[in-house]
Coordinates of C-alpha atoms in Angstrom, one line a residue:
M1 CA 84.3 87.9 92.5
S2 CA 81.0 86.5 93.9
F3 CA 78.6 87.2 95.6
S4 CA 76.9 84.7 97.8
L5 CA 72.3 84.4 98.3
P6 CA 70.2 82.3 101.6
G7 CA 70.8 78.7 100.0
V8 CA 72.5 79.1 97.5
P9 CA 76.5 78.3 96.9
D10 CA 78.3 81.7 95.5
L11 CA 78.2 82.0 92.2
P12 CA 80.2 84.1 89.5
D13 CA 80.6 87.5 88.5
D14 CA 82.9 86.6 85.7
V15 CA 82.5 85.2 82.4
D16 CA 85.1 82.7 83.0
A17 CA 83.8 81.2 86.0
L18 CA 80.0 81.2 85.1
K19 CA 81.5 78.8 82.1
A20 CA 83.3 76.8 84.5
L21 CA 80.9 76.2 87.0
I22 CA 78.5 75.6 84.2
E23 CA 81.9 72.6 82.3
R24 CA 81.7 71.3 85.8
E25 CA 78.6 70.6 86.4
V26 CA 77.9 68.6 83.2
A27 CA 81.3 66.7 83.8
A28 CA 79.4 65.7 86.6
L29 CA 75.5 65.0 85.0
R30 CA 78.1 62.6 82.9
A31 CA 79.3 60.8 84.7
D32 CA 77.4 60.1 87.2
V33 CA 74.9 59.3 84.3
R34 CA 77.9 56.8 83.4
R35 CA 79.0 55.5 86.7
K36 CA 75.5 54.3 86.7
A37 CA 74.7 52.5 83.8
E38 CA 77.6 50.4 84.9
E39 CA 76.2 49.8 88.2
R40 CA 73.3 47.9 86.2
L41 CA 76.1 46.1 84.0
P42 CA 76.7 42.6 86.2
L43 CA 72.8 43.0 87.6
A44 CA 71.8 42.7 84.4
N45 CA 74.0 39.8 83.3
S46 CA 73.0 37.2 85.9
I47 CA 69.0 37.9 85.6
A48 CA 70.9 36.5 81.7
H49 CA 72.1 33.3 83.3
A50 CA 69.9 32.9 85.7
S51 CA 67.0 33.3 82.6
P52 CA 67.8 32.6 79.0
M53 CA 66.6 36.2 77.9
S54 CA 66.8 36.7 73.7
S55 CA 69.7 39.5 73.4
R56 CA 67.3 42.1 73.0
S57 CA 65.1 41.8 75.8
L58 CA 69.1 42.5 77.8
E59 CA 69.0 45.6 75.7
T60 CA 65.4 46.4 76.9
F61 CA 66.8 45.8 80.5
T62 CA 70.1 47.9 81.1
S63 CA 68.5 50.6 78.7
G64 CA 65.1 50.7 80.0
A65 CA 63.3 51.1 77.3
P66 CA 60.5 48.3 76.5
D67 CA 60.9 47.0 73.9
P68 CA 57.7 47.7 70.9
T69 CA 56.5 44.8 69.9
S70 CA 57.4 42.5 72.7
D71 CA 53.7 42.4 73.4
L72 CA 52.1 41.3 69.6
P73 CA 51.5 38.4 67.7
A74 CA 54.7 37.0 65.6
A75 CA 51.8 37.5 62.6
T76 CA 51.3 41.0 63.5
A77 CA 54.9 42.3 64.1
K78 CA 56.1 41.0 61.0
N79 CA 53.8 41.7 58.5
A80 CA 52.4 45.4 60.5
D81 CA 49.5 46.9 58.2
A82 CA 51.8 47.5 54.7
S83 CA 50.8 47.2 51.4
C84 CA 52.9 44.7 49.2
A85 CA 52.3 45.0 45.8
D86 CA 53.6 41.1 45.3
G87 CA 51.3 39.3 48.6
S88 CA 53.2 37.6 51.5
P89 CA 56.9 38.2 52.7
G90 CA 57.7 34.4 52.9
D91 CA 62.0 35.2 52.5
D92 CA 61.5 37.7 50.2
P93 CA 64.2 41.0 51.8
W94 CA 62.6 42.8 50.1
A95 CA 59.1 42.2 51.1
C96 CA 60.4 41.9 54.8
L97 CA 60.8 45.7 53.8
C98 CA 58.1 45.7 53.3
S99 CA 56.3 45.0 55.9
S100 CA 57.6 47.8 57.6
M101 CA 56.7 50.1 55.8
S102 CA 54.6 51.4 58.5
A103 CA 56.8 52.0 61.0
I104 CA 57.5 54.9 59.1
P105 CA 56.7 58.0 60.3
V106 CA 56.8 60.6 57.4
S107 CA 55.3 59.1 54.3
A108 CA 57.9 56.5 51.8
A109 CA 57.5 54.5 49.7
L110 CA 59.8 51.9 47.6
L111 CA 60.0 52.2 43.4
D112 CA 60.2 50.1 41.4
P113 CA 61.9 51.9 37.0
V114 CA 60.2 51.7 34.5
L115 CA 63.1 51.3 31.8
D116 CA 62.6 51.6 27.4
E117 CA 64.2 49.7 25.2
S118 CA 67.4 51.8 25.8
G119 CA 67.5 51.2 29.2
G120 CA 66.5 54.7 30.2
I121 CA 64.1 55.5 33.7
T122 CA 61.2 56.3 32.0
D123 CA 58.9 56.1 35.0
F124 CA 59.3 54.1 39.0
V125 CA 56.2 51.5 40.4
I126 CA 55.2 52.5 43.6
R127 CA 55.6 48.8 44.4
A128 CA 55.0 49.2 48.0
G129 CA 54.4 52.5 50.6
N130 CA 53.2 53.1 54.2
H131 CA 49.7 54.7 55.3
V132 CA 51.6 58.5 56.6
R133 CA 49.7 61.3 54.0
S134 CA 52.1 64.7 53.8
A135 CA 48.7 66.4 52.7
E136 CA 45.2 66.1 53.7
W137 CA 44.5 66.0 49.7
L138 CA 47.4 63.5 49.0
E139 CA 46.5 60.5 49.4
A140 CA 48.5 58.1 51.6
P141 CA 51.1 56.0 49.2
D142 CA 49.5 53.0 50.3
T143 CA 46.5 53.4 48.2
Q144 CA 48.8 54.3 45.4
V145 CA 50.9 50.3 45.2
G146 CA 50.9 48.7 42.2
Q147 CA 50.8 52.8 40.0
R148 CA 52.6 54.2 37.5
F149 CA 54.4 57.1 39.8
L150 CA 53.7 59.9 37.5
E151 CA 49.9 58.9 37.1
A152 CA 49.9 59.1 41.4
R153 CA 52.2 61.6 41.3
P154 CA 51.2 63.1 38.3
G155 CA 53.3 66.6 39.3
A156 CA 55.9 64.6 39.8
A157 CA 57.5 65.5 36.4
T158 CA 57.4 69.7 36.1
S159 CA 58.6 70.0 39.2
G160 CA 61.4 68.4 38.0
L161 CA 61.0 65.3 40.7
L162 CA 60.9 62.5 38.4
A163 CA 64.5 63.9 36.7
A164 CA 65.7 64.0 40.9
L165 CA 64.8 59.9 40.9
T166 CA 66.6 59.2 38.2
S167 CA 69.3 60.6 38.9
V168 CA 69.7 58.7 42.1
F169 CA 69.1 55.9 41.0
T170 CA 71.5 55.9 38.3
S171 CA 74.2 57.5 40.1
G172 CA 73.6 55.8 43.7
R173 CA 73.9 59.2 45.3
A174 CA 71.6 59.8 47.6
L175 CA 69.1 62.7 48.0
N176 CA 69.0 64.9 51.4
G177 CA 66.1 67.1 51.1
L178 CA 65.0 67.9 48.0
T179 CA 63.0 71.3 48.6
V180 CA 59.6 70.1 45.9
D181 CA 56.6 73.1 45.3
Y182 CA 54.2 70.3 44.4
T183 CA 51.2 71.4 42.5
E184 CA 48.8 69.5 40.7
E185 CA 45.0 69.8 39.7
R186 CA 42.9 67.7 41.6
H187 CA 39.2 68.4 41.0
G188 CA 39.1 71.8 38.1
R189 CA 41.2 73.2 41.1
L190 CA 44.5 73.6 41.4
R191 CA 47.1 72.4 44.2
R192 CA 49.8 73.1 46.5
A193 CA 52.5 71.2 48.8
P194 CA 55.9 72.7 49.0
L195 CA 58.1 68.9 50.3
L196 CA 61.0 68.1 51.2
Y197 CA 62.1 64.8 49.2
Y198 CA 65.1 62.3 50.2
A199 CA 66.0 58.7 48.3
A200 CA 68.0 55.7 47.9
S201 CA 68.9 53.4 46.1
C202 CA 68.1 50.1 47.0
G203 CA 69.8 47.1 44.9
D204 CA 67.3 47.9 42.0
H205 CA 64.9 49.5 44.2
L206 CA 64.9 52.7 45.0
L207 CA 63.7 54.3 48.8
T208 CA 61.8 57.6 48.8
T209 CA 60.2 59.0 51.7
W210 CA 59.1 63.5 52.0
V211 CA 58.1 65.4 55.1
P212 CA 56.2 68.9 54.6
A213 CA 58.5 71.2 54.3
R214 CA 57.3 73.3 57.4
S215 CA 53.6 72.4 58.2
E216 CA 51.0 75.1 59.2
A217 CA 51.4 74.8 63.0
E218 CA 55.7 75.1 62.5
I219 CA 54.1 78.2 60.5
L220 CA 52.4 79.7 62.6
T221 CA 55.3 79.5 65.6
L222 CA 57.0 80.7 63.1
D223 CA 54.9 84.0 62.9
A224 CA 54.2 83.8 67.1
Q225 CA 58.1 84.2 67.2
H226 CA 58.2 87.0 65.4
I227 CA 55.1 89.1 66.2
A228 CA 56.1 88.6 69.7
S229 CA 60.0 88.5 69.3
M230 CA 60.0 85.4 71.6
G231 CA 62.9 82.4 70.5
W232 CA 64.0 79.4 73.0
G233 CA 66.3 77.4 73.2
H234 CA 67.5 73.3 73.9
W235 CA 70.5 72.2 75.9
D236 CA 71.0 68.2 76.1
L237 CA 73.3 68.1 78.8
L238 CA 73.7 64.6 78.4
S239 CA 74.8 64.9 74.6
G240 CA 76.1 68.1 73.9
H241 CA 73.2 68.5 71.4
V242 CA 71.8 72.2 70.6
S243 CA 68.8 72.5 68.7
W244 CA 67.3 76.9 68.4
S245 CA 64.3 78.4 67.4
E246 CA 64.6 80.2 64.3
G247 CA 63.0 82.9 67.3
L248 CA 66.4 82.7 69.2
H249 CA 68.8 83.5 65.8
R250 CA 66.6 85.8 64.7
I251 CA 67.4 87.3 68.2
F252 CA 70.9 86.8 68.8
R253 CA 71.6 87.2 64.8
T254 CA 73.4 83.4 64.5
D255 CA 73.7 81.8 61.7
T256 CA 70.8 78.5 61.8
R257 CA 73.3 75.7 61.6
M258 CA 75.2 76.7 63.9
P259 CA 73.4 76.9 68.0
W260 CA 75.7 78.6 70.5
S261 CA 77.3 76.1 73.4
L262 CA 76.0 77.5 76.5
T263 CA 79.0 78.3 76.9
E264 CA 79.3 80.0 73.7
L265 CA 75.8 82.0 75.6
C266 CA 78.1 83.6 79.0
D267 CA 80.4 85.2 76.5
A268 CA 77.9 87.4 74.6
V269 CA 76.5 88.9 78.6
L270 CA 77.5 91.9 79.1
P271 CA 79.6 92.2 82.5
G272 CA 76.9 93.5 84.5
E273 CA 74.4 90.8 84.1
V274 CA 77.1 87.8 84.4
A275 CA 75.7 87.6 88.2
V276 CA 71.3 87.5 86.8
L277 CA 73.0 84.9 84.5
A278 CA 74.7 82.8 86.5
E279 CA 71.7 82.4 89.5
L280 CA 70.1 81.7 86.4
I281 CA 71.5 78.8 85.3
T282 CA 72.7 77.6 88.4
A283 CA 68.7 77.2 88.8
V284 CA 67.9 75.1 86.8
L285 CA 71.2 72.9 87.4
A286 CA 69.4 72.4 90.2
G287 CA 66.4 71.0 89.3
E288 CA 64.0 74.5 89.6
E289 CA 62.8 76.3 87.6
P290 CA 63.4 80.5 88.0
A291 CA 60.8 82.5 87.4
W292 CA 61.9 85.6 84.3
S293 CA 64.8 86.9 84.9
R294 CA 65.8 90.3 83.0
I295 CA 69.3 90.4 81.3
R296 CA 71.7 91.8 79.1
F297 CA 73.8 90.5 75.8
R298 CA 75.6 92.3 73.4
V299 CA 74.6 90.9 69.8
F300 CA 77.5 92.3 67.4
G301 CA 77.6 96.1 69.1
E302 CA 74.5 96.5 69.8
V303 CA 73.1 96.2 73.3
R304 CA 69.4 93.8 73.6
T305 CA 67.4 93.5 76.9
L306 CA 66.4 90.3 76.4
D307 CA 62.8 88.5 79.6
V308 CA 65.2 84.8 80.2
L309 CA 63.1 81.5 81.8
G310 CA 64.6 78.7 82.5
R311 CA 62.9 75.0 83.1
P312 CA 65.1 72.2 83.5
V313 CA 64.4 68.2 81.4
A314 CA 64.7 65.4 83.6
G315 CA 65.5 62.6 82.5
I316 CA 65.1 59.4 84.4
D317 CA 66.9 59.3 87.6
G318 CA 65.1 62.7 88.2
R319 CA 67.4 64.7 87.0
P320 CA 67.8 67.9 84.5
W321 CA 69.5 65.7 80.9
A322 CA 68.5 68.8 79.6
V323 CA 68.1 72.7 79.9
H324 CA 64.9 74.4 77.6
L325 CA 65.9 78.7 78.1
V326 CA 62.8 80.9 76.9
A327 CA 63.6 84.5 75.4
R328 CA 61.5 87.3 75.2
D329 CA 63.9 90.7 72.8
L330 CA 61.9 93.4 75.4
T331 CA 65.2 95.6 73.1
P332 CA 62.6 97.5 71.2
Q333 CA 59.8 98.5 73.7
M334 CA 63.2 99.3 76.0
R335 CA 64.1 102.1 73.1
S336 CA 60.2 103.0 72.6
R337 CA 61.0 103.8 76.4
R338 CA 64.0 105.9 76.0
R339 CA 62.5 108.0 73.6
L340 CA 59.7 108.4 74.7
A341 CA 61.8 109.4 78.7
E342 CA 64.2 111.4 76.4
T343 CA 60.8 113.4 74.6
Q344 CA 59.1 113.7 77.8
R345 CA 62.5 115.2 79.3
E346 CA 62.4 117.6 76.8
T347 CA 59.7 118.7 77.3
E348 CA 59.8 119.4 81.4
R349 CA 62.5 121.5 79.8
L350 CA 60.5 123.3 77.6
R351 CA 57.9 124.1 80.1
Q352 CA 59.1 124.9 82.9
Q353 CA 61.3 127.4 80.6
A354 CA 57.9 128.6 78.7
E355 CA 57.2 129.2 83.1
A356 CA 60.4 130.9 83.5
E357 CA 59.8 133.5 79.9
R358 CA 56.7 133.8 81.5
H359 CA 57.1 135.2 84.4
I360 CA 59.8 137.4 83.4
A361 CA 58.0 138.3 80.9
S362 CA 54.9 139.3 83.5
V363 CA 57.0 141.3 86.0
M364 CA 57.9 143.4 82.9
R365 CA 55.1 144.3 81.3
E366 CA 54.1 145.2 84.7
A367 CA 57.5 147.4 85.1
L368 CA 56.6 148.1 81.0
L369 CA 53.5 149.4 81.1
P370 CA 52.2 150.3 83.8
T371 CA 48.3 151.3 84.6
H372 CA 48.0 155.9 83.8
S373 CA 47.6 158.0 87.2
A374 CA 45.4 161.2 87.3
E375 CA 48.3 163.1 86.9
L376 CA 47.8 163.1 82.9
A377 CA 44.1 163.7 83.7
E378 CA 45.0 166.7 85.0
L379 CA 46.2 167.5 81.9
G380 CA 42.5 167.3 80.6
L381 CA 43.0 163.7 79.6
T382 CA 41.7 160.8 79.8
V383 CA 43.4 157.0 78.8
A384 CA 43.1 153.4 78.8
A385 CA 45.6 150.6 77.2
A386 CA 45.4 146.8 77.0
Y387 CA 48.1 144.6 75.3
L388 CA 46.9 141.3 73.9
P389 CA 49.6 138.6 73.6
A390 CA 49.2 135.7 70.8
E391 CA 49.1 132.8 72.4
P392 CA 47.0 132.9 76.0
D393 CA 50.1 131.6 77.9
A394 CA 52.2 134.5 76.4
A395 CA 52.6 137.1 78.7
V396 CA 54.0 139.5 76.9
G397 CA 56.3 139.8 73.4
G398 CA 57.5 142.9 71.2
D399 CA 53.9 145.5 71.1
W400 CA 54.6 148.5 73.2
Y401 CA 53.3 151.6 74.3
K402 CA 53.7 154.5 76.2
C403 CA 52.2 158.1 77.8
R404 CA 53.5 159.7 80.2
R405 CA 53.3 163.5 82.0
L406 CA 56.5 165.1 80.6
R407 CA 58.2 167.8 83.0
D408 CA 57.8 171.0 80.5
G409 CA 54.1 169.9 80.5
R410 CA 53.5 168.3 77.6
A411 CA 52.3 164.3 77.9
L412 CA 53.7 161.8 75.7
L413 CA 52.2 159.4 73.1
A414 CA 53.5 156.3 71.8
I415 CA 52.4 153.1 70.3
G416 CA 55.4 151.0 69.3
D417 CA 56.0 146.8 67.8
A418 CA 60.1 145.1 67.6
V419 CA 59.6 142.8 65.0
G420 CA 59.5 138.7 67.0
H421 CA 58.1 137.2 70.5
G422 CA 59.0 136.0 73.4
L423 CA 61.7 136.7 76.0
E424 CA 64.6 138.1 73.2
A425 CA 61.1 140.8 71.1
V426 CA 61.0 141.6 74.8
A427 CA 64.3 143.0 74.9
R428 CA 64.4 144.9 71.5
M429 CA 60.5 145.9 73.2
A430 CA 62.6 147.4 76.6
Q431 CA 65.6 148.6 74.6
Q432 CA 63.6 150.9 72.4
R433 CA 60.9 152.4 74.9
H434 CA 63.8 153.5 77.5
A435 CA 65.7 155.0 74.0
L436 CA 62.8 157.1 73.6
A437 CA 62.2 158.1 77.0
G438 CA 65.6 159.0 77.5
L439 CA 64.8 161.9 74.2
A440 CA 61.9 162.7 75.6
Q441 CA 63.8 164.8 78.7
T442 CA 65.3 166.3 76.1
G443 CA 62.2 168.6 75.2
A444 CA 62.8 167.0 71.5
S445 CA 60.0 167.0 68.3
A446 CA 58.1 164.3 67.4
G447 CA 60.5 163.7 64.9
G448 CA 63.5 164.2 65.8
M449 CA 62.7 162.3 68.5
T450 CA 62.3 159.2 65.6
T451 CA 65.2 160.4 63.8
W452 CA 67.7 159.8 66.8
L453 CA 66.0 156.3 67.9
N454 CA 67.0 155.3 63.8
E455 CA 70.3 156.1 64.6
L456 CA 70.5 154.0 67.9
L457 CA 68.9 150.8 66.2
C458 CA 71.3 151.3 62.0
S459 CA 74.3 151.3 64.3
D460 CA 73.8 148.2 66.3
A461 CA 74.6 145.5 64.5
S462 CA 71.8 143.1 65.9
A463 CA 69.3 144.8 66.2
M464 CA 66.2 144.5 64.3
T465 CA 63.7 147.1 62.6
A466 CA 61.0 148.4 64.3
T467 CA 57.7 150.5 63.6
M468 CA 56.5 153.7 66.3
I469 CA 54.4 156.2 66.5
T470 CA 55.6 158.4 69.1
G471 CA 53.7 162.7 69.9
H472 CA 52.7 164.5 71.9
V473 CA 49.8 166.9 73.4
G474 CA 50.0 170.4 74.9
H475 CA 47.9 172.5 76.8
D476 CA 46.6 174.3 72.9
R477 CA 45.5 170.4 72.7
V478 CA 47.2 170.0 69.4
L479 CA 49.1 166.5 68.2
R480 CA 52.1 166.6 66.7
W481 CA 53.2 163.0 65.7
A482 CA 56.1 161.5 63.5
C483 CA 55.2 157.7 62.4
A484 CA 57.9 155.2 61.2
G485 CA 56.9 152.2 59.0
H486 CA 53.5 152.3 61.4
P487 CA 49.4 151.5 61.1
P488 CA 48.2 155.9 61.5
P489 CA 45.8 156.7 64.6
L490 CA 42.8 157.0 64.7
L491 CA 41.0 160.2 65.3
R492 CA 37.5 159.3 66.9
R493 CA 35.3 162.7 66.8
G494 CA 31.4 162.1 66.9
D495 CA 30.2 160.4 65.5
E496 CA 32.5 159.7 62.3
V497 CA 36.1 158.0 62.5
S498 CA 38.8 158.8 60.4
P499 CA 42.5 158.1 60.3
L500 CA 45.2 160.5 60.2
P501 CA 46.8 162.0 57.1
S502 CA 50.6 159.9 57.1
D503 CA 51.7 162.4 54.2
H504 CA 55.3 162.6 56.4
L505 CA 55.3 158.5 57.4
G506 CA 58.4 157.6 57.2
P507 CA 60.3 153.8 56.6
L508 CA 60.6 151.4 59.4
L509 CA 62.6 152.1 62.2
G510 CA 66.5 150.7 61.7
L511 CA 66.1 150.1 57.6
M512 CA 67.6 153.5 56.3
P513 CA 69.9 155.5 57.7
G514 CA 70.3 159.1 58.3
Y515 CA 66.1 159.3 57.4
A516 CA 65.2 162.6 59.0
Y517 CA 61.6 161.6 60.4
E518 CA 59.5 164.3 59.9
T519 CA 56.7 166.1 62.4
A520 CA 52.8 166.2 62.1
E521 CA 50.0 168.6 63.2
V522 CA 46.5 167.6 64.2
P523 CA 44.6 170.2 66.1
L524 CA 42.3 168.6 68.9
R525 CA 39.3 169.6 70.1
S526 CA 37.0 168.5 73.0
G527 CA 34.9 164.9 73.4
D528 CA 37.8 164.2 70.0
L529 CA 39.5 160.2 71.5
L530 CA 42.4 160.0 69.8
L531 CA 43.2 155.0 69.3
L532 CA 46.9 154.1 69.2
Y533 CA 47.1 150.3 67.6
T534 CA 49.7 147.9 66.8
D535 CA 49.4 145.5 63.7
G536 CA 48.0 142.6 65.9
V537 CA 45.0 144.8 65.6
V538 CA 44.4 144.7 62.4
E539 CA 46.4 142.4 60.7
R540 CA 44.6 138.7 59.5
R541 CA 46.0 136.1 58.0
G542 CA 44.7 136.5 53.9
E543 CA 43.4 139.3 54.1
D544 CA 44.4 143.1 53.4
I545 CA 45.7 145.9 56.3
T546 CA 43.5 148.5 55.1
E547 CA 40.5 145.9 55.4
G548 CA 41.6 145.3 58.7
I549 CA 41.6 149.6 59.4
G550 CA 38.2 149.5 57.7
N551 CA 36.7 146.5 60.9
L552 CA 38.6 148.4 63.5
S553 CA 37.5 152.8 62.0
R554 CA 33.7 150.8 62.2
S555 CA 33.8 149.5 66.4
L556 CA 34.9 152.4 66.7
A557 CA 32.5 154.0 65.5
D558 CA 30.0 152.2 66.7
H559 CA 30.8 152.5 70.1
S560 CA 31.3 156.2 70.1
G561 CA 29.4 158.3 73.0
L562 CA 31.2 155.3 76.0
S563 CA 35.1 156.2 78.3
P564 CA 38.5 155.1 77.0
G565 CA 38.0 152.4 78.8
D566 CA 34.3 150.5 77.5
T567 CA 36.0 151.3 73.9
L568 CA 38.7 148.7 74.2
D569 CA 36.7 146.8 76.5
R570 CA 34.4 145.9 73.1
I571 CA 37.5 146.6 70.5
I572 CA 39.1 143.4 73.2
A573 CA 35.8 141.7 73.0
E574 CA 35.4 141.3 69.6
Y575 CA 39.3 140.8 69.3
R576 CA 39.2 137.5 71.2
R577 CA 36.0 136.7 69.1
S578 CA 38.2 136.7 66.4
A579 CA 42.0 134.3 64.8
H580 CA 45.0 136.4 65.2
D581 CA 48.2 135.3 64.8
D582 CA 49.6 138.2 66.3
D583 CA 50.7 140.3 69.9
A584 CA 48.4 143.5 70.0
C585 CA 49.2 147.0 72.0
L586 CA 45.9 149.6 71.8
L587 CA 46.6 153.3 74.2
A588 CA 42.6 155.1 73.4
V589 CA 43.4 159.3 74.5
Q590 CA 40.3 161.6 74.8
V591 CA 40.9 164.7 75.1
D592 CA 38.6 166.1 78.2

């Protein structure tokens, strides 16, 4: 299958078709260049017969390349700028070699061996050299002509260079790219230069060249490729030669000695991305410079996302004879974006879940913790209640209270704390609160209701422990109450505040099946105020709960004479100014 773009032929969208397209384009280019070269030969031959020309001039004409020495005087071209130990070249072939040293674009020297009495090589003499310096602090070889090699290069012995050159001379085997960590002391300072040496024996002489192992510009380029996750490749369409930067090898994890051809590059592209790569390559082969294209490749089972930019390299006829591609690896950024998107989705999911829980909890709070009406005032009681969540956005947790008039004329007072936070704690709180409401209709005592509720929690394997205070206030103004692991209520009488006696206090609900909770009695007077509270009001991190109860008692005493509602307002204001980690509930009941 293929698709069409305005003004361009159909582009392949499968790998085999794309590779066939590239092979056809390259074959057509090579055939056209070969044909044009053959057409120029008859013209070149006719010119050669009409006007005597050297074979070099004919070659220059047919190849289109100028002769670099055609305009130089003969003496200048012959002698160039090289230095030789034995003067003018004359007819000596070695002297001719000396005179041509300046044409070598890298550091070069012609060496003669220095032999000892047994014929062993102890050193070399520099017979000729050129002007190319391989490092700023190293002299050019042409300034050291006539010197001993160890005198000119004292670090050659310790670096192993002298032994390597000696082996080349004695064995006849050329030296091809020996890495030498050349170190030398200059003016009291150690200097170092990593060099690559090449050498070959020439009869009784040794020709050696060397280059920096890696220039500063190359090091900076490699660093830039690594930092920017970039690389580039060059494909010569006529010769088939391919060269890649180290950055591109790093991206595709390939052997630096085996860069991929264009067709091999096609094998790595994901099936869904073939059309994009085809559009890029087709545009470059047509001599265009397309914009960056985002293409995904599969590299050793991993999908890598690259931004690819193509550029044609034109030949002498203006047609693209080579392709240059630059790639920028976006895989780390794409991974980060995916992780960020996943985090954002998870955060949004949790936000929506928390919002739903807050809404549900808010509705349940209004249903479970209502504001009390005038029916309690008929019994001579004034009541105020408050719920204080540990987190501002939370609507309700496991803390609860209950205060209502029963059919027998008594007032039911209760406060409790189910373990936990959130909807699970709300569910447990609702279960315990409604169970107590049902038990209250039986007319049972506070101790009896607490005992039955304890059995209910102990029989439920999924239930958790809880604390609770429950009690009744009748027409006789006596508080009859029971306690299950909960802080005792505070009684404000005049200016004095004290906890109710708690000798009858029992264990937490759901902890000990069969436990019988006791009921205690406390006579009340007109003006007395009872404060029931959960442990979130008096517990602080690193502080004993008795200290918290003492602070609450002093606050309650400081506000003597205030109504239950005003008293809670003052306590709540102080509570919010202090650090607290748990939900809290307050129930204030005043005897009129």
